Every structure is written in structure tokens, then in C-alpha cells.
Amino acid sequence: MQSSRKALGLLAIGAGLCAVFLSASDPARRPVRASAGPPVRRSASLPVLPPPPCAPDNGGWTLPEGFCALTVAESLGPVRHLAVAPNGDVFAARNQSRTAPGGVIVLRDANHGGRADSVHQFFVGAGGSGLLLTADAVYFATTDSVLRFPWKPGELKPAGPMETIARGLPSGGHASKGLAWGKDGALYVSFGSRTNSCQRSPDQDRMGPYPGVSPCTELEERAGIWRFDARKPGQTPADAKRFATGLRNPMAMAVEPSTGTLYFAGHGRDQLTENWKWPAEEGRENPAEEFGPATEGIDYGWPYCFFDPRQKVKVLNPEYGGDGKKVGDCNKKAQPAIGFPAHWAPNALMFYTGALFPPSYRGGAFLAFHGSWNRAPAPQEGYRVVFIPFRGGKPVGTYSTFAAPTGNPTGIRPTGLAVGPDGSVYISSDAQGKIWRVLRK
């Protein structure tokens, strides 16, 4: 095994030197990208190194044949979304906890052994989830703002004063914000709903049976994706455009690179059984976690509708007269490209732009699921990272599990994804306080 890894390392060095030569002679060659955002080019002066050794147990992950993993760092606190710099530094958004402050941290592997040698505080303040790395800035989303930090590649601290790009964002309820970078400086920000299914007052939320508000005024300010200008500080939601609506909590977002289309995965509603006395199986298996394109003006139907993954049809919610069969106007709402099993809780989406993995992975998407909490008495599910193949810039409609906990099926709760400059994939978990790196053997 060791001899084969050394041989792979020598091959990687040769291929890497060839790539450096070609990139220097051909400026149009495809750049290595950060996890989400505009191109962040790998410097030709950086050495091409053999891959680090993987952990014998893959850091607790079960992976497809031909892949292995190692733990980059642990005891990090509740790390959420990720981005990786061209030199391999790993940026992580972090929520505040009793043992760790909120903000952004940077992990550096100075000796290239695979594990982080040091952890640096890039920003200490409010906790958050959304994170983007561009060629000259770091964007970080707290629960009520989007912050921009000027940054120089290779640096571990901001290069200048922080700017508040967006402030006064809705908090409470589903307050975590996802970020995605679009064309012409578009900055997409997810606004999760305040309620489970548009209840009339806070004391009715997640209770029932109570009818929903019609029309749902919450949609005017939440439950969708808003487009801001990434270059303009001091914006409020009133300055932004509601880009997509009817999305209860679409915090997993990324732009498909070849078409520029924004994709999302969202959390569906809860408590059909508890609030409406539906059979346990109906509440356990409904609604689907929807994945699909978020084009301008699209409406996926929350709170009026949900997608049943078994019937493969969008039906009315009981708050609006539904019985699990009635379709009503839900056939006029956008249908998902994929309906994932209920309550899996998608938290991060990333398109694979690297070249380390086999060709079948290139151009596809990875989606991290945090896992369910409300499928009892049946086993909880969803704690995994899945791969979604794309062809011609569109999903083919299937998926497969890429990474799942070994042993205890609920032992890891993934929260973030990123592609490294060598094409390896990074995974974070807030519950475990860890970051892993997945390599091809």
C-alpha cells in the first residue's frame, strides 16, 4: 500500500508540473475554484505535493471504493460552511458555542502532512453559516447580516476594515443564512422562514391543528432567496430583489459553473403527524427535501404545498385544506429536480470543479445532509453526503451516497463542503467539531 501511494505521489508531481507549464502558457485554462464563488486561481509558484496518507478508518467515514479520508482538525466547535484558498488554507464559518466564539477561522497545514498545524481566528464575533472566498475578499453571513473582509491570498488576517454588505436581515426561526455568488456581482442570500407552515402567531407555530395565513405575508420578507449586490455596502432587504420564493429554508445553495444557474436544496416542513394527526408514516416520509434550480421569479410553493416523494407530486398542506391527496393549485408550483427523503436537512451544496476524482464526478454536485431529528419511533436518517450527477449543466435526476458515518449511522452531522486546489473534497460537521478531507487513492 505504501509503495503504491509513493508511486501515485510521483505521478501527481509529474502531472502537476505539466499542469503548471500548461497554465503558464495558456491563460484560458480552467482555474481551480473555491467552494462557491468567482475563480480563485492557483498560483503557479506553489509546489505540487504528493497526497497525505489517509486514516486507516477514513476518519469515521464509509466511502466508495477508490476513495479515502483523513481528519484535518478536530475540537473546532460548531463549524459550518467551508472554503479553501489556493494555497490549501481552509476557511470555516463557525457558530458561537459555550466553548468557542463565533466568526471565521482559518486552518493551515504548514508541513503538508494532511492535518492542520494551526488554527487562526480570522474574525471573532457573531456566529454564522454562509461563507464565500473570492480572489480578494471573504464573505461571511451571520444570522442578520453579510460581512465582507478584504483579503490577500496566503494571509491569515483581513487586509483591511470589515464592511457590512447587508444588514437588518430577518432573524429568528430558520435564521441561518447560505451564500452563493452569481454573475455580475450578484450575491445570493437565503432567508429561511420564521414558522413551520405560516402560522398566524408565534404561540401557534409548530402547534395545531391551526389553519395557515392566506395569503402568507411571511413570503414578502422570508422563505426564499434574495439577490444583493456583492460590491455595495450598507444594503438592507429593501435594496435587494426577492429572486426565488416558496422555499422554507434553502440554505444549501451553489451556482452551476457552466450555465450560471443557481441551485438550492431546502428543508421541508415538520409535524404533519403531531399537529394534524396524520398517520405516523405520512409524517415520517413527508415532505421531500427539494433540490432544484432557483431561477429568477420561481415559486416552489411553501407554505401552501409540499412534494410527496412517494407519489412524486406536489400536494396541498393541511393548513390550506390538504389531506395528502388534494393537489389544488400546487400543480402550478415549481417541481423539484430531485425529491430527497423527508427530514434529511440539507445544509451545504457544492459543484465539483476539481480534476482529482474520476470523470464521472466532474461537473456534478455534492450535497451535505445534517440528518433528521423527527422520524421516531423509526430510525433517524440522512446523516451523509450525496453525489448528484449532472450532464450538460443539468441534473440527470439520480443521486448516490458518497460519504456516510461508519458504524453509528447518526454519528456525524455534515454541515459544510469545499473543493481543495488539488481536487480533494473537504467536509465539516458542527456537532462533531471536525473537518475531514476526502482523497482519491
Coordinates of C-alpha atoms in Angstrom, one line a residue:
M1 CA 0.0 0.0 0.0
Q2 CA 2.8 2.4 0.9
S3 CA 4.7 1.7 -2.3
S4 CA 1.6 2.3 -4.4
R5 CA 0.9 5.6 -2.6
K6 CA 4.6 6.7 -3.3
A7 CA 4.1 5.8 -6.9
L8 CA 0.9 7.9 -7.0
G9 CA 2.7 10.7 -5.4
L10 CA 5.4 10.7 -8.1
L11 CA 2.7 10.6 -10.8
A12 CA 0.9 13.6 -9.1
I13 CA 4.2 15.5 -9.1
G14 CA 4.8 14.9 -12.8
A15 CA 1.2 15.7 -13.7
G16 CA 1.2 18.8 -11.5
L17 CA 4.4 20.1 -13.1
C18 CA 2.9 19.6 -16.6
A19 CA -0.3 21.4 -15.4
V20 CA 1.8 24.4 -14.2
F21 CA 3.6 24.6 -17.5
L22 CA 0.3 24.5 -19.4
S23 CA -1.4 27.0 -17.2
A24 CA 1.5 29.4 -17.6
S25 CA 1.4 29.1 -21.4
D26 CA -2.4 29.1 -21.8
P27 CA -4.2 31.7 -19.7
A28 CA -7.5 30.3 -20.8
R29 CA -7.0 27.1 -18.9
R30 CA -9.8 26.4 -16.4
P31 CA -8.8 27.7 -12.9
V32 CA -9.2 25.9 -9.6
R33 CA -12.2 27.3 -7.8
A34 CA -13.0 27.9 -4.2
S35 CA -16.1 26.1 -2.9
A36 CA -18.5 28.7 -4.3
G37 CA -17.8 32.0 -5.9
P38 CA -15.8 33.5 -8.7
P39 CA -12.5 31.9 -9.9
V40 CA -9.6 31.9 -7.4
R41 CA -6.6 30.9 -9.4
R42 CA -3.9 28.6 -8.0
S43 CA -0.5 30.3 -8.1
A44 CA 1.9 28.6 -10.5
S45 CA 4.7 29.1 -7.9
L46 CA 3.0 26.8 -5.4
P47 CA 4.7 23.3 -5.2
V48 CA 2.7 20.3 -6.3
L49 CA 2.9 17.8 -3.5
P50 CA 2.1 14.1 -3.1
P51 CA -1.2 13.4 -1.3
P52 CA -1.0 12.9 2.5
P53 CA -1.7 9.5 4.0
C54 CA -5.3 8.7 4.8
A55 CA -6.5 7.4 8.1
P56 CA -6.9 3.6 8.4
D57 CA -10.5 4.1 9.4
N58 CA -11.1 7.1 6.9
G59 CA -11.7 9.3 9.9
G60 CA -15.0 7.5 10.6
W61 CA -16.4 7.7 7.1
T62 CA -17.6 4.9 4.7
L63 CA -16.7 5.9 1.2
P64 CA -17.0 4.5 -2.3
E65 CA -14.2 2.2 -3.5
G66 CA -11.1 4.1 -4.6
F67 CA -11.5 6.9 -2.0
C68 CA -10.1 7.5 1.4
A69 CA -10.2 10.2 4.0
L70 CA -8.3 11.8 6.9
T71 CA -9.2 14.2 9.7
V72 CA -7.9 17.7 9.1
A73 CA -8.7 19.1 12.5
E74 CA -11.0 18.4 15.5
S75 CA -12.2 20.2 18.6
L76 CA -13.1 23.2 16.4
G77 CA -16.5 24.0 17.8
P78 CA -19.7 24.2 15.6
V79 CA -18.0 24.7 12.1
R80 CA -20.5 25.3 9.3
H81 CA -19.7 26.2 5.7
L82 CA -16.2 26.0 4.2
A83 CA -14.0 27.5 1.5
V84 CA -10.4 26.5 0.6
A85 CA -7.8 29.0 -0.6
P86 CA -5.4 28.4 -3.5
N87 CA -2.6 27.5 -1.1
G88 CA -4.7 25.0 0.8
D89 CA -5.7 27.1 3.8
V90 CA -9.2 26.0 5.0
F91 CA -11.6 28.8 5.9
A92 CA -14.6 27.8 8.1
A93 CA -17.6 29.7 9.3
R94 CA -18.4 28.9 13.0
N95 CA -21.4 29.3 15.2
Q96 CA -20.9 30.5 18.7
S97 CA -20.9 27.9 21.5
R98 CA -20.0 27.6 25.2
T99 CA -16.5 26.5 24.2
A100 CA -15.8 28.5 21.0
P101 CA -16.6 32.1 19.8
G102 CA -18.5 32.7 16.6
G103 CA -16.9 34.0 13.4
V104 CA -14.4 32.7 10.8
I105 CA -11.4 30.5 11.5
V106 CA -8.5 29.5 9.1
L107 CA -6.7 26.2 9.3
R108 CA -3.2 25.9 7.9
D109 CA -1.3 22.7 7.2
A110 CA 2.3 24.1 7.1
N111 CA 4.1 20.8 6.8
H112 CA 1.7 19.3 4.3
G113 CA 1.1 16.2 6.4
G114 CA -2.7 16.4 6.0
R115 CA -3.6 17.7 9.4
A116 CA -3.9 21.3 10.3
D117 CA -0.8 22.5 12.3
S118 CA -2.5 25.7 13.4
V119 CA -5.9 27.3 13.7
H120 CA -6.2 31.1 13.3
Q121 CA -9.0 33.5 14.3
F122 CA -9.8 35.4 11.1
F123 CA -12.8 37.1 12.6
V124 CA -14.3 36.8 16.1
G125 CA -17.9 38.0 16.6
A126 CA -21.4 36.8 15.8
G127 CA -21.7 33.2 14.7
G128 CA -23.0 32.2 11.3
S129 CA -23.0 29.7 8.5
G130 CA -22.6 31.2 5.0
L131 CA -19.1 31.6 3.7
L132 CA -17.6 32.6 0.3
L133 CA -14.0 33.2 -0.7
T134 CA -13.1 35.3 -3.7
A135 CA -9.8 36.5 -5.1
D136 CA -9.7 39.5 -2.8
A137 CA -12.4 39.1 -0.1
V138 CA -14.0 36.8 2.4
Y139 CA -17.8 37.0 2.8
F140 CA -19.5 35.7 5.9
A141 CA -23.2 35.5 6.8
T142 CA -24.3 35.9 10.4
T143 CA -28.0 35.4 11.2
D144 CA -28.8 39.0 10.4
S145 CA -26.0 40.4 8.2
V146 CA -23.5 39.7 5.5
L147 CA -20.0 40.9 6.2
R148 CA -17.1 41.4 3.7
F149 CA -13.4 41.3 4.7
P150 CA -10.7 42.4 2.3
W151 CA -8.2 39.6 2.0
K152 CA -4.9 38.8 0.2
P153 CA -4.2 35.2 -0.8
G154 CA -1.9 33.5 1.7
E155 CA -2.9 35.8 4.5
L156 CA -4.5 34.6 7.8
K157 CA -6.0 38.0 8.8
P158 CA -8.2 40.5 6.9
A159 CA -6.3 43.0 4.8
G160 CA -8.4 45.9 5.9
P161 CA -11.5 47.0 7.8
M162 CA -14.7 44.9 7.6
E163 CA -17.6 46.1 5.6
T164 CA -21.3 45.3 6.2
I165 CA -22.7 44.4 2.8
A166 CA -26.2 43.6 4.1
R167 CA -27.8 44.4 7.4
G168 CA -31.1 44.0 9.1
L169 CA -31.7 40.5 7.6
P170 CA -34.6 38.6 9.2
S171 CA -33.6 36.5 12.2
G172 CA -35.5 34.1 14.4
G173 CA -37.0 30.9 13.2
H174 CA -34.8 29.5 10.4
A175 CA -32.2 32.2 10.8
S176 CA -29.0 30.5 9.3
K177 CA -28.0 32.1 6.0
G178 CA -26.5 30.5 3.0
L179 CA -24.5 32.4 0.4
A180 CA -23.8 31.9 -3.3
W181 CA -22.0 34.0 -5.9
G182 CA -23.6 34.8 -9.2
K183 CA -22.8 36.6 -12.4
D184 CA -22.1 40.4 -12.5
G185 CA -21.5 40.7 -8.7
A186 CA -24.8 39.0 -7.7
L187 CA -24.7 37.8 -4.1
Y188 CA -27.5 35.3 -3.3
V189 CA -28.6 35.1 0.4
S190 CA -31.1 32.5 1.7
F191 CA -33.8 33.8 4.1
G192 CA -35.4 30.8 6.0
S193 CA -39.0 31.0 7.2
R194 CA -39.9 32.2 10.7
T195 CA -42.5 29.5 11.0
N196 CA -43.1 25.8 10.2
S197 CA -46.0 26.5 7.9
C198 CA -47.0 30.1 8.1
Q199 CA -48.9 30.1 11.4
R200 CA -50.8 33.2 12.5
S201 CA -48.9 33.9 15.7
P202 CA -45.8 32.6 17.4
D203 CA -47.8 30.7 20.0
Q204 CA -49.4 28.6 17.1
D205 CA -46.1 27.8 15.4
R206 CA -45.5 24.0 15.4
M207 CA -48.8 23.5 17.1
G208 CA -52.1 22.5 15.7
P209 CA -54.3 22.0 14.0
Y210 CA -54.3 25.6 13.0
P211 CA -55.0 27.0 9.6
G212 CA -52.2 28.9 7.8
V213 CA -52.3 32.5 6.9
S214 CA -53.7 33.1 3.3
P215 CA -52.1 34.8 1.6
C216 CA -48.9 34.1 3.6
T217 CA -47.5 37.5 4.3
E218 CA -44.3 35.9 5.6
L219 CA -43.3 35.3 1.9
E220 CA -42.9 39.1 1.5
E221 CA -39.8 39.1 3.7
R222 CA -38.7 35.4 4.1
A223 CA -38.8 31.8 2.8
G224 CA -36.8 32.5 -0.3
I225 CA -33.6 33.7 -1.9
W226 CA -32.7 37.3 -2.2
R227 CA -30.2 38.8 -4.6
F228 CA -27.9 41.6 -3.3
D229 CA -25.0 43.5 -4.9
A230 CA -21.8 41.9 -3.6
R231 CA -19.9 45.2 -4.3
K232 CA -22.2 47.6 -2.4
P233 CA -22.0 48.1 1.4
G234 CA -24.9 49.1 3.6
Q235 CA -27.8 47.3 1.8
T236 CA -31.0 46.2 3.5
P237 CA -33.5 43.7 2.3
A238 CA -35.4 46.5 0.8
D239 CA -32.5 47.2 -1.5
A240 CA -32.3 43.6 -2.7
K241 CA -34.5 41.6 -5.1
R242 CA -36.6 38.6 -4.0
F243 CA -35.1 36.2 -6.5
A244 CA -36.9 32.9 -5.7
T245 CA -39.8 32.2 -3.3
G246 CA -41.8 29.4 -1.6
L247 CA -38.7 27.9 -0.1
R248 CA -39.0 27.2 3.6
N249 CA -35.2 27.0 4.4
P250 CA -33.0 26.9 1.3
M251 CA -29.6 27.4 3.0
A252 CA -27.8 24.9 0.7
M253 CA -27.1 26.9 -2.4
A254 CA -24.5 26.9 -5.2
V255 CA -24.2 28.2 -8.8
E256 CA -23.7 25.6 -11.6
P257 CA -20.5 26.9 -13.2
S258 CA -21.2 26.1 -16.9
T259 CA -24.6 27.7 -17.1
G260 CA -24.6 30.2 -14.2
T261 CA -27.8 28.7 -12.9
L262 CA -28.4 28.9 -9.1
Y263 CA -29.4 25.6 -7.4
F264 CA -30.7 25.0 -3.9
A265 CA -31.7 22.3 -1.5
G266 CA -34.2 23.1 1.2
H267 CA -35.7 21.9 4.4
G268 CA -39.3 20.8 4.2
R269 CA -42.0 21.3 6.9
D270 CA -42.3 19.2 10.0
Q271 CA -45.0 17.7 12.3
L272 CA -47.7 16.6 10.0
T273 CA -48.5 13.8 12.4
E274 CA -48.1 15.8 15.7
N275 CA -50.2 18.7 14.5
W276 CA -52.7 17.1 12.2
K277 CA -53.0 13.5 13.4
W278 CA -51.8 12.1 10.1
P279 CA -50.6 8.5 10.2
A280 CA -47.0 8.2 11.6
E281 CA -45.7 7.0 8.3
E282 CA -47.1 10.1 6.5
G283 CA -45.4 12.4 8.9
R284 CA -42.2 10.4 8.8
E285 CA -42.0 10.2 5.0
N286 CA -43.3 13.7 4.1
P287 CA -42.4 16.1 2.8
A288 CA -39.5 15.6 0.4
E289 CA -36.4 17.7 0.8
E290 CA -36.5 19.5 -2.5
F291 CA -33.5 20.1 -4.8
G292 CA -33.6 22.0 -8.0
P293 CA -32.9 25.2 -9.9
A294 CA -33.7 28.6 -8.3
T295 CA -34.3 30.7 -11.4
E296 CA -35.5 34.3 -11.2
G297 CA -39.1 34.5 -10.2
I298 CA -39.6 30.8 -9.5
D299 CA -42.1 29.7 -6.7
Y300 CA -41.7 26.3 -5.1
G301 CA -45.0 26.6 -3.2
W302 CA -44.3 26.8 0.6
P303 CA -46.4 27.1 2.7
Y304 CA -49.3 26.1 0.6
C305 CA -47.8 22.9 -0.9
F306 CA -45.3 20.1 -0.2
F307 CA -43.8 17.5 -2.5
D308 CA -44.6 13.9 -1.6
P309 CA -41.5 11.8 -2.6
R310 CA -43.6 8.6 -2.9
Q311 CA -46.4 9.9 -5.0
K312 CA -43.9 12.2 -6.8
V313 CA -46.4 15.0 -6.8
K314 CA -46.9 18.3 -5.1
V315 CA -50.0 18.4 -2.8
L316 CA -51.7 20.9 -0.5
N317 CA -50.6 21.2 3.1
P318 CA -53.3 20.6 5.7
E319 CA -53.1 24.2 6.8
Y320 CA -54.6 25.0 3.4
G321 CA -57.2 22.2 3.2
G322 CA -54.9 19.4 2.1
D323 CA -55.5 15.7 3.0
G324 CA -52.3 14.2 1.4
K325 CA -54.0 13.7 -1.9
K326 CA -55.5 17.1 -2.9
V327 CA -53.4 19.0 -5.4
G328 CA -55.3 22.2 -5.7
D329 CA -53.0 24.9 -7.3
C330 CA -49.9 23.0 -6.4
N331 CA -49.5 21.7 -9.9
K332 CA -48.8 25.4 -10.8
K333 CA -45.8 25.5 -8.5
A334 CA -42.2 24.5 -9.4
Q335 CA -41.5 20.8 -9.1
P336 CA -38.1 19.7 -7.7
A337 CA -35.4 18.1 -9.9
I338 CA -35.0 15.5 -7.1
G339 CA -37.2 14.9 -4.0
F340 CA -34.9 13.6 -1.3
P341 CA -36.3 11.6 1.7
A342 CA -38.1 13.7 4.3
H343 CA -36.3 15.5 7.2
W344 CA -32.8 14.8 6.0
A345 CA -32.0 18.5 6.4
P346 CA -29.7 19.7 3.5
N347 CA -27.1 22.2 4.8
A348 CA -24.5 22.7 2.1
L349 CA -24.3 22.3 -1.7
M350 CA -21.1 22.3 -3.8
F351 CA -20.4 21.7 -7.5
Y352 CA -17.3 19.6 -8.1
T353 CA -14.8 21.7 -10.2
G354 CA -11.6 19.6 -9.4
A355 CA -9.8 17.0 -11.5
L356 CA -8.7 14.6 -8.8
F357 CA -11.9 12.5 -8.8
P358 CA -12.9 10.3 -11.7
P359 CA -14.5 11.9 -14.8
S360 CA -18.0 10.8 -13.7
Y361 CA -17.8 13.2 -10.8
R362 CA -16.7 16.3 -12.7
G363 CA -19.4 18.9 -13.1
G364 CA -21.7 17.1 -10.6
A365 CA -22.9 18.4 -7.2
F366 CA -22.2 17.2 -3.7
L367 CA -24.9 17.8 -1.1
A368 CA -24.4 17.6 2.7
F369 CA -27.3 16.5 4.9
H370 CA -27.3 17.3 8.6
G371 CA -29.7 14.4 9.4
S372 CA -33.2 14.1 10.8
W373 CA -34.5 14.6 14.3
N374 CA -38.1 13.7 13.9
R375 CA -38.6 10.3 12.4
A376 CA -39.1 8.5 15.7
P377 CA -40.0 5.8 16.5
A378 CA -38.4 4.8 13.2
P379 CA -34.6 5.3 13.0
Q380 CA -33.3 8.7 12.2
E381 CA -31.8 9.1 8.7
G382 CA -30.0 11.3 6.4
Y383 CA -26.6 11.9 8.0
R384 CA -24.5 11.8 4.9
V385 CA -23.0 13.5 1.8
V386 CA -24.6 12.5 -1.5
F387 CA -23.4 13.0 -5.1
I388 CA -25.8 14.3 -7.8
P389 CA -24.5 13.7 -11.3
F390 CA -25.1 16.5 -13.9
R391 CA -24.9 16.2 -17.7
G392 CA -24.9 19.3 -20.0
G393 CA -25.2 21.6 -16.9
K394 CA -28.4 19.8 -15.7
P395 CA -29.1 17.1 -13.1
V396 CA -29.8 13.7 -14.5
G397 CA -32.3 13.1 -11.7
T398 CA -30.4 10.5 -9.7
Y399 CA -28.1 10.5 -6.6
S400 CA -25.9 8.2 -4.6
T401 CA -24.5 8.3 -1.1
F402 CA -20.9 9.4 -1.2
A403 CA -19.9 9.6 2.5
A404 CA -21.8 8.2 5.5
P405 CA -20.7 7.5 9.1
T406 CA -19.1 4.1 9.7
G407 CA -20.9 2.2 12.5
N408 CA -23.3 4.5 14.1
P409 CA -25.5 5.8 11.2
T410 CA -26.1 9.1 13.0
G411 CA -22.6 9.5 14.3
I412 CA -21.6 12.5 12.0
R413 CA -23.7 15.5 11.1
P414 CA -22.3 17.1 7.9
T415 CA -22.6 20.9 7.6
G416 CA -20.1 22.2 5.0
L417 CA -18.4 21.3 1.8
A418 CA -15.5 22.6 -0.3
V419 CA -13.1 21.6 -3.1
G420 CA -9.4 22.0 -2.4
P421 CA -6.9 23.2 -5.0
D422 CA -5.8 19.6 -5.6
G423 CA -9.4 18.5 -6.2
S424 CA -9.9 16.8 -2.8
V425 CA -13.2 17.4 -1.0
Y426 CA -13.5 18.8 2.5
I427 CA -16.4 18.0 4.8
S428 CA -17.3 19.8 8.1
S429 CA -19.5 18.8 11.0
D430 CA -20.8 21.3 13.6
A431 CA -21.9 18.6 16.0
Q432 CA -18.5 16.8 15.9
G433 CA -16.4 20.0 15.6
K434 CA -14.3 18.4 12.9
I435 CA -13.2 18.9 9.3
W436 CA -12.2 16.0 7.0
R437 CA -10.5 15.7 3.6
V438 CA -11.5 13.1 1.1
L439 CA -8.9 11.9 -1.5
R440 CA -8.7 9.5 -4.3
K441 CA -6.5 6.6 -3.5

